[in-house]
Amino acid sequence: MAKISASEAKIIEAAPLFRDLTRQQIDDIVAAANLLKIKKNGILFHQSDPAHSTFVIINGRVKLTQLTADGAQTLLRVVGPGQILAVVSALEVMNYPATATAERDSRLLSWDGKTLDRLFFKHPGLSRNALAILSARMREMQERFGELASQRTERRLARALLRLADQVGKKESDGVVLDMALSRQDLAEMIGTTLFSVSRILTDWQARKLVNIGRRKVILRDPERLAHIAEELAH
Amino acid sequence: MAKISASEAKIIEAAPLFRDLTRQQIDDIVAAANLLKIKKNGILFHQSDPAHSTFVIINGRVKLTQLTADGAQTLLRVVGPGQILAVVSALEVMNYPATATAERDSRLLSWDGKTLDRLFFKHPGLSRNALAILSARMREMQERFGELASQRTERRLARALLRLADQVGKKESDGVVLDMALSRQDLAEMIGTTLFSVSRILTDWQARKLVNIGRRKVILRDPERLAHIAEELAH
DNA sequence: GGAATTCTTTGCGCTGGCGCAAAGTGCGCC
DNA sequence: GGCGCACTTTGCGCCAGCGCAAAGAATTCC
């Protein structure tokens, strides 16, 4: 049902969820979707709400945050165009495990649980892709868990920045710019520390010319040396 | 190809991976499996080995541990009968993200990547189940991540024990016995701390009659009060 | 049954990084 | 174009929990 422009169609075709599917299959799947618009700072779903839909972002950016029992927040993931959200929450009778907030105006495709179920049965390649995506995320989560359990804050921050650079970094003259507005608070939530600690570390790195920092912005000037910190090879 | 006893067949049928599948489907899937035996302390696969197979445990118990870059270990999960291992690593060209060690003599079913792929296409219900399992694990991992990021050690230990009690606890006269030999070191790896800290906390709880501890053993005498600690309601 | 091994406890010193308050700074919005 | 707010920095105090060493139990192995 979704009305899609040509450039948007391209993004959708390139989405990991649709990898190796034929044009016909993708059309069939997209035809079953609803098109959703959400404004900056709008909330797509709340943690603990009954999960009814799965989403693919066409454009924009959505943050996934989780609130723990004691009120602390964790930034789980930031999701951009072509990526999938709430992968299979909708399949089972369950609740969303996190809150999804639009970081900017965004357009998304959505499918409800029943539709998704039908599509999974009709297009085995679709479930295969979903499995691969989930599996990769699981892997990343496990990695982050291991890091958090065993490494010092500075190291975790270096790793987080390098990972982000890999995912959304843009190479520019002055270094790798992270194409994403991340506050000190956001970074702190990603690596399980406080905004103060993040600020202190970044300031220190700035002095050592490893990064350029700004308001909600970090430019990696020397990814190599950062990688060293991440690996604890040298300081 | 697997030769299976009647009692083992029951375990297999009840495995989450085969939920809602017909008898015929399960037979077809199991027929495509290899039967594997592994001795106590034997290694099923090493972290970073190329992943070629996915496993379901018939009986026994397997530990999944991950080594981080700096040599620290994390205990990711302990897997028992009916549960699945290395869910879809085999589907993609990738490496095992962790090392799997048998905690006791174990028997498993295994499928290589190609076979699994074929089965996923042939039985959509199978991929659906795999998705549900992965998704639930993802959820647990996210929860643990959030905890680790924000909570104090004592609290994390309480949570870990309660979670274990839920998964493998046996109610006996003197409390809930964890049906699993877990050393202080194991517990420490689960919650990202040192064996010393675990020992100190357990000793303290012992004095407060919350638990009975022994060598590689913990009995929860007062789960209620432990739950309070886990929720930081009271001490 | 006793030696060797493995697991656990305990004491002591030390520090990374958190908590908070208060001041500083740049951005967005009208 | 400047006011107000959101974000960031910095200083200072402090303690939970780690590191390590060494001793003490419980198992296992011959």
JSON list of N, CA and C in Angstrom, two decimals, chain A residues 4-12 58-59:
[
{"chain": "A", "resi": 4, "resn": "ILE", "atom": "N", "xyz": [5.82, 5.05, -2.76]},
{"chain": "A", "resi": 4, "resn": "ILE", "atom": "CA", "xyz": [7.27, 5.13, -2.59]},
{"chain": "A", "resi": 4, "resn": "ILE", "atom": "C", "xyz": [7.89, 5.82, -3.79]},
{"chain": "A", "resi": 5, "resn": "SER", "atom": "N", "xyz": [8.83, 6.71, -3.53]},
{"chain": "A", "resi": 5, "resn": "SER", "atom": "CA", "xyz": [9.52, 7.35, -4.64]},
{"chain": "A", "resi": 5, "resn": "SER", "atom": "C", "xyz": [10.62, 6.44, -5.16]},
{"chain": "A", "resi": 6, "resn": "ALA", "atom": "N", "xyz": [11.16, 6.82, -6.32]},
{"chain": "A", "resi": 6, "resn": "ALA", "atom": "CA", "xyz": [12.18, 5.97, -6.95]},
{"chain": "A", "resi": 6, "resn": "ALA", "atom": "C", "xyz": [13.42, 5.83, -6.07]},
{"chain": "A", "resi": 7, "resn": "SER", "atom": "N", "xyz": [13.86, 6.96, -5.49]},
{"chain": "A", "resi": 7, "resn": "SER", "atom": "CA", "xyz": [15.07, 6.89, -4.68]},
{"chain": "A", "resi": 7, "resn": "SER", "atom": "C", "xyz": [14.82, 6.06, -3.43]},
{"chain": "A", "resi": 8, "resn": "GLU", "atom": "N", "xyz": [13.63, 6.16, -2.92]},
{"chain": "A", "resi": 8, "resn": "GLU", "atom": "CA", "xyz": [13.30, 5.37, -1.74]},
{"chain": "A", "resi": 8, "resn": "GLU", "atom": "C", "xyz": [13.26, 3.89, -2.09]},
{"chain": "A", "resi": 9, "resn": "ALA", "atom": "N", "xyz": [12.73, 3.60, -3.28]},
{"chain": "A", "resi": 9, "resn": "ALA", "atom": "CA", "xyz": [12.67, 2.21, -3.71]},
{"chain": "A", "resi": 9, "resn": "ALA", "atom": "C", "xyz": [14.06, 1.59, -3.72]},
{"chain": "A", "resi": 10, "resn": "LYS", "atom": "N", "xyz": [15.03, 2.40, -4.11]},
{"chain": "A", "resi": 10, "resn": "LYS", "atom": "CA", "xyz": [16.41, 1.91, -4.16]},
{"chain": "A", "resi": 10, "resn": "LYS", "atom": "C", "xyz": [16.91, 1.52, -2.77]},
{"chain": "A", "resi": 11, "resn": "ILE", "atom": "N", "xyz": [16.61, 2.38, -1.82]},
{"chain": "A", "resi": 11, "resn": "ILE", "atom": "CA", "xyz": [17.03, 2.10, -0.45]},
{"chain": "A", "resi": 11, "resn": "ILE", "atom": "C", "xyz": [16.41, 0.80, 0.03]},
{"chain": "A", "resi": 12, "resn": "ILE", "atom": "N", "xyz": [15.14, 0.66, -0.29]},
{"chain": "A", "resi": 12, "resn": "ILE", "atom": "CA", "xyz": [14.44, -0.53, 0.17]},
{"chain": "A", "resi": 12, "resn": "ILE", "atom": "C", "xyz": [15.02, -1.79, -0.46]},
{"chain": "A", "resi": 58, "resn": "ILE", "atom": "N", "xyz": [12.97, 3.73, 5.96]},
{"chain": "A", "resi": 58, "resn": "ILE", "atom": "CA", "xyz": [13.24, 4.20, 4.60]},
{"chain": "A", "resi": 58, "resn": "ILE", "atom": "C", "xyz": [14.21, 5.35, 4.65]},
{"chain": "A", "resi": 59, "resn": "ASN", "atom": "N", "xyz": [13.86, 6.35, 5.42]},
{"chain": "A", "resi": 59, "resn": "ASN", "atom": "CA", "xyz": [14.85, 7.39, 5.68]},
{"chain": "A", "resi": 59, "resn": "ASN", "atom": "C", "xyz": [14.63, 7.98, 7.06]}
]
